[in-house]
Coordinates of C-alpha atoms and ligand atoms in Angstrom, one line a residue:
M1 CA 95.4 98.8 111.3
D2 CA 98.8 97.7 111.6
A3 CA 100.9 96.7 108.3
A4 CA 100.8 92.4 108.3
V5 CA 105.0 93.1 106.9
T6 CA 107.1 96.4 107.1
V7 CA 110.1 96.1 104.9
T8 CA 112.3 99.1 106.2
D9 CA 116.0 99.5 103.9
L10 CA 116.1 95.6 103.0
V11 CA 119.8 95.6 101.6
V12 CA 120.4 91.1 100.6
H13 CA 123.9 90.2 99.3
R14 CA 123.5 86.5 97.5
G15 CA 127.3 85.1 97.0
A16 CA 129.4 88.3 96.0
R17 CA 126.3 90.3 94.2
R18 CA 123.2 92.5 96.2
V19 CA 120.7 91.5 95.0
L20 CA 118.1 93.6 97.2
H21 CA 119.0 97.9 96.7
E22 CA 117.8 98.9 99.7
V23 CA 113.6 97.4 99.7
G24 CA 110.9 98.9 101.9
C25 CA 108.0 98.3 101.4
T26 CA 104.6 96.8 103.8
V27 CA 101.8 93.7 103.4
P28 CA 97.9 95.7 104.0
P29 CA 96.1 92.3 106.4
G30 CA 93.9 90.2 104.7
Q31 CA 94.7 91.3 101.6
V32 CA 96.5 89.2 98.5
T33 CA 99.8 92.0 97.8
G34 CA 101.7 90.2 94.1
L35 CA 105.2 90.1 94.6
L36 CA 105.4 90.8 90.2
G37 CA 108.7 91.2 88.7
P38 CA 111.7 89.6 86.8
S39 CA 113.0 86.2 86.2
G40 CA 116.2 87.1 89.2
S41 CA 114.8 90.3 90.1
G42 CA 114.9 88.5 93.9
K43 CA 110.9 88.4 94.7
S44 CA 111.8 84.3 95.6
T45 CA 114.8 86.7 98.2
L46 CA 112.4 88.6 98.9
M47 CA 109.4 85.9 100.3
R48 CA 112.6 83.7 102.0
A49 CA 113.5 87.6 103.8
I50 CA 110.3 88.1 105.2
V51 CA 110.1 84.4 106.0
G52 CA 113.4 84.8 108.2
V53 CA 114.8 82.0 106.2
Q54 CA 117.6 84.8 104.1
Q55 CA 120.3 86.5 106.1
V56 CA 120.3 90.1 106.0
R57 CA 123.6 92.3 105.2
S58 CA 121.7 95.5 106.6
G59 CA 117.1 96.7 107.6
Q60 CA 114.7 94.9 109.5
V61 CA 111.8 93.0 108.5
T62 CA 108.9 92.8 110.7
V63 CA 105.9 90.0 110.4
L64 CA 103.2 90.2 112.2
G65 CA 104.8 92.4 114.1
R66 CA 108.1 90.5 115.3
P67 CA 111.3 90.0 113.2
A68 CA 110.8 87.7 110.4
G69 CA 111.9 84.1 111.6
S70 CA 111.1 84.7 114.7
A71 CA 110.4 81.3 116.4
E72 CA 107.0 82.3 117.7
L73 CA 106.3 83.0 114.0
R74 CA 106.4 79.7 112.9
S75 CA 103.3 78.1 113.6
R76 CA 101.9 81.9 112.3
V77 CA 103.0 82.0 109.0
G78 CA 103.0 79.3 106.2
Y79 CA 105.2 79.2 103.2
V80 CA 105.8 76.9 100.2
T81 CA 108.3 77.9 97.9
Q82 CA 108.6 76.4 94.2
A83 CA 110.2 73.0 95.2
P84 CA 107.6 71.0 95.7
S85 CA 108.7 70.2 99.6
V86 CA 106.7 67.4 100.1
Y87 CA 108.0 63.3 101.0
A88 CA 107.5 61.5 97.4
D89 CA 107.1 58.0 99.6
L90 CA 103.8 59.0 100.6
T91 CA 100.2 59.6 99.1
V92 CA 98.7 63.3 99.0
R93 CA 96.6 62.0 101.5
Q94 CA 99.4 60.5 103.9
N95 CA 101.3 63.8 103.4
V96 CA 98.8 66.8 104.2
R97 CA 97.2 64.5 107.7
Y98 CA 100.8 64.6 108.8
F99 CA 100.7 68.3 108.0
A100 CA 97.7 68.7 110.0
A101 CA 99.0 66.8 112.6
L102 CA 101.2 68.7 113.3
H103 CA 99.8 71.5 113.7
G104 CA 97.2 69.8 115.5
R105 CA 93.6 69.4 112.4
G106 CA 92.1 66.3 111.7
A107 CA 91.6 64.5 109.0
A108 CA 88.4 66.2 107.9
A109 CA 91.0 69.5 107.7
A110 CA 93.0 67.7 106.2
D111 CA 90.7 66.7 103.3
A112 CA 89.2 69.9 103.2
A113 CA 92.7 71.3 102.1
I114 CA 93.6 68.5 99.2
A115 CA 90.1 69.6 97.9
D116 CA 90.5 73.4 97.4
V117 CA 93.8 72.3 95.7
G118 CA 92.0 70.6 93.1
L119 CA 93.8 66.9 94.5
T120 CA 90.7 65.1 95.5
D121 CA 90.3 63.2 92.5
A122 CA 94.2 61.9 93.3
A123 CA 94.7 62.0 97.2
G124 CA 95.4 57.9 97.7
Q125 CA 98.4 58.7 94.7
L126 CA 101.7 58.6 95.6
V127 CA 103.3 62.7 95.5
E128 CA 106.2 60.1 93.3
Q129 CA 103.5 59.9 90.6
L130 CA 102.2 62.5 90.1
S131 CA 103.0 66.1 87.8
G132 CA 105.4 68.5 89.0
G133 CA 102.3 71.4 88.7
Q134 CA 100.1 68.3 91.1
R135 CA 103.5 68.5 93.9
G136 CA 103.9 71.9 93.9
R137 CA 99.3 71.5 94.7
V138 CA 100.0 69.1 97.2
S139 CA 103.0 71.6 98.8
L140 CA 100.0 74.5 99.0
A141 CA 98.1 71.7 100.6
C142 CA 99.8 71.5 103.5
A143 CA 100.5 75.3 104.5
L144 CA 96.1 75.6 103.7
V145 CA 95.8 73.2 106.2
G146 CA 98.2 74.7 109.3
E147 CA 95.8 77.9 108.6
P148 CA 98.7 80.3 108.8
E149 CA 98.0 83.9 109.6
L150 CA 99.9 85.1 106.6
L151 CA 100.9 83.2 103.9
V152 CA 103.6 83.3 101.7
L153 CA 103.4 81.1 98.3
D154 CA 106.2 81.7 95.8
E155 CA 104.9 81.3 91.6
P156 CA 102.3 79.1 92.9
T157 CA 100.6 78.9 89.6
V158 CA 103.3 77.8 87.6
G159 CA 102.5 75.1 85.0
L160 CA 99.2 74.8 86.2
D161 CA 96.0 74.5 83.6
P162 CA 94.1 78.2 83.2
V163 CA 90.9 76.7 84.8
L164 CA 92.7 75.3 88.1
R165 CA 95.0 79.2 87.5
V166 CA 91.6 81.2 88.3
E167 CA 89.9 78.1 91.0
L168 CA 93.3 78.7 93.2
W169 CA 93.2 82.9 92.6
S170 CA 89.8 82.7 94.1
R171 CA 90.7 80.5 96.8
F172 CA 93.2 82.7 97.7
H173 CA 90.6 86.0 97.8
A174 CA 88.6 84.1 99.5
L175 CA 91.2 83.4 102.4
A176 CA 91.8 87.1 102.1
D177 CA 87.9 87.9 102.8
A178 CA 87.8 85.4 105.8
G179 CA 91.8 87.4 107.3
T180 CA 94.6 85.3 106.1
T181 CA 97.8 88.1 104.6
L182 CA 98.7 86.7 101.1
V183 CA 101.5 87.2 99.7
V184 CA 102.1 85.6 96.2
S185 CA 105.2 86.2 93.3
S186 CA 104.2 84.9 89.7
H187 CA 106.5 86.9 87.3
V188 CA 103.5 86.7 85.0
M189 CA 101.3 90.2 84.7
D190 CA 98.0 88.6 83.6
E191 CA 98.2 87.9 87.1
A192 CA 99.1 91.4 88.5
A193 CA 95.6 92.1 88.1
R194 CA 93.6 89.6 90.7
C195 CA 96.4 91.3 93.5
D196 CA 94.7 93.4 96.8
R197 CA 98.0 95.5 95.7
L198 CA 101.2 95.5 93.8
L199 CA 104.5 95.7 94.5
L200 CA 107.2 95.9 91.8
L201 CA 110.9 94.7 91.3
R202 CA 113.0 94.7 89.1
E203 CA 116.6 93.9 89.6
G204 CA 116.5 93.7 92.9
R205 CA 114.9 97.3 93.3
L206 CA 110.7 97.8 94.0
L207 CA 109.8 100.1 91.5
S208 CA 106.7 100.6 93.4
D209 CA 103.9 99.3 95.8
S210 CA 100.8 100.1 95.1
T211 CA 97.2 99.3 93.9
P212 CA 96.4 97.2 90.3
A213 CA 94.7 100.3 90.3
E214 CA 97.6 102.8 90.9
L215 CA 99.4 101.6 88.7
R216 CA 97.1 101.7 85.4
S217 CA 96.7 105.8 86.2
R218 CA 100.5 106.2 86.7
G219 CA 101.4 104.6 83.5
G220 CA 98.6 105.5 81.7
T221 CA 97.0 102.5 80.2
D222 CA 94.6 99.7 80.9
D223 CA 96.8 97.0 80.3
L224 CA 99.5 95.6 83.7
E225 CA 101.9 95.0 81.4
E226 CA 102.0 98.4 79.4
A227 CA 102.0 99.5 83.1
F228 CA 105.0 98.6 84.3
L229 CA 107.3 99.4 81.8
H230 CA 106.0 102.8 81.1
L231 CA 107.3 102.3 85.8
V232 CA 110.1 101.0 84.1
R233 CA 111.4 104.0 81.6
E234 CA 110.5 106.5 84.4
T235 CA 112.9 104.8 86.5
Q236 CA 116.0 104.9 83.6
Q237 CA 115.3 108.6 83.1
E238 CA 115.1 109.1 87.0
V239 CA 118.2 107.0 87.3
A240 CA 120.1 109.1 84.6
A241 CA 119.3 112.4 84.8
Ligands
ATP301 N1 122.1 80.8 95.9 C1 122.1 81.2 95.5 N2 123.9 82.3 95.5 C2 124.3 83.2 94.9 N3 123.1 84.3 94.2 C3 121.9 83.9 94.3 C4 121.8 81.8 94.9 N4 119.6 82.6 94.6 C5 119.8 83.8 93.4 N5 120.5 84.2 93.6 C6 120.9 85.2 93.2 O1 120.3 86.0 93.3 C7 119.4 87.5 92.4 C8 117.9 87.0 92.8 O2 116.9 86.2 92.7 P1 116.0 85.0 93.6 O3 115.7 83.8 93.1 O4 116.0 86.1 94.5 O5 114.3 86.0 91.8 P2 113.3 86.0 91.2 O6 113.6 87.3 90.9 O7 113.4 84.6 92.5 O8 113.5 85.1 90.0 P3 112.7 83.4 89.7 O9 111.7 84.1 89.5 O10 113.6 83.5 88.4 O11 112.4 82.4 90.2 C9 119.9 87.1 91.1 O12 120.7 87.4 90.2 C10 119.8 85.4 91.6 O13 121.0 84.8 90.2

């Protein structure tokens, strides 16, 4: 099956610095692909390139068979940034119903998306009265309600309690099982184990594009964090050699 996203030799500069160095990777359809790496490694920049809002220096990004950012992709790709982008002076329900209407969907779809992110009890509250984590979940509900084919989520579980994190991850897998492609970034390695595939970034370079099992076997350890460190050391030795 064709990849949902193909990134080839991607170079991105931000300000005066090169922040992505000839990155190449693919994202398979109908799976949860994790984008993992330390803060500043380039995860958000790669996501921005995939959704077509990042100016690129060179290379190609193809999304659902089209160049990233094509007008035709707008309704097919959902993107949730780290900064919640919803209307603070509207309630949760009003926000999600508004985004539902933009996608030709009704109140029932909005209510289902609100339930998916665990906000049913807060549906009547103004967004400005919610916590940061709750606001992030309103953004997520607004993206879910459009039922995009590709969902790109920048650190969606930051600040969430463990129970909700587990629930959201099972929701991500249910979406993938129904055919949605998800790209989910995190800097928490324990979330890596929940992904079908892992893209590991460090200092703007892709260290690995593999399954968690392949990464464990390459690192000779069951601990993904250890395996990541092994890969970092291996890459440093290759660079030094
Ligand atoms: N608007 C900007 N102007 C200039 N440089 C930027 C800008 N935004 C990010 N950068 C730089 O680009 C690099 C990659 O940043 P990016 O936000 O993609 O990393 P990240 O892995 O998503 O980090 P985090 O996990 O902290 O969100 C960093 O060195 C950062 O300082």
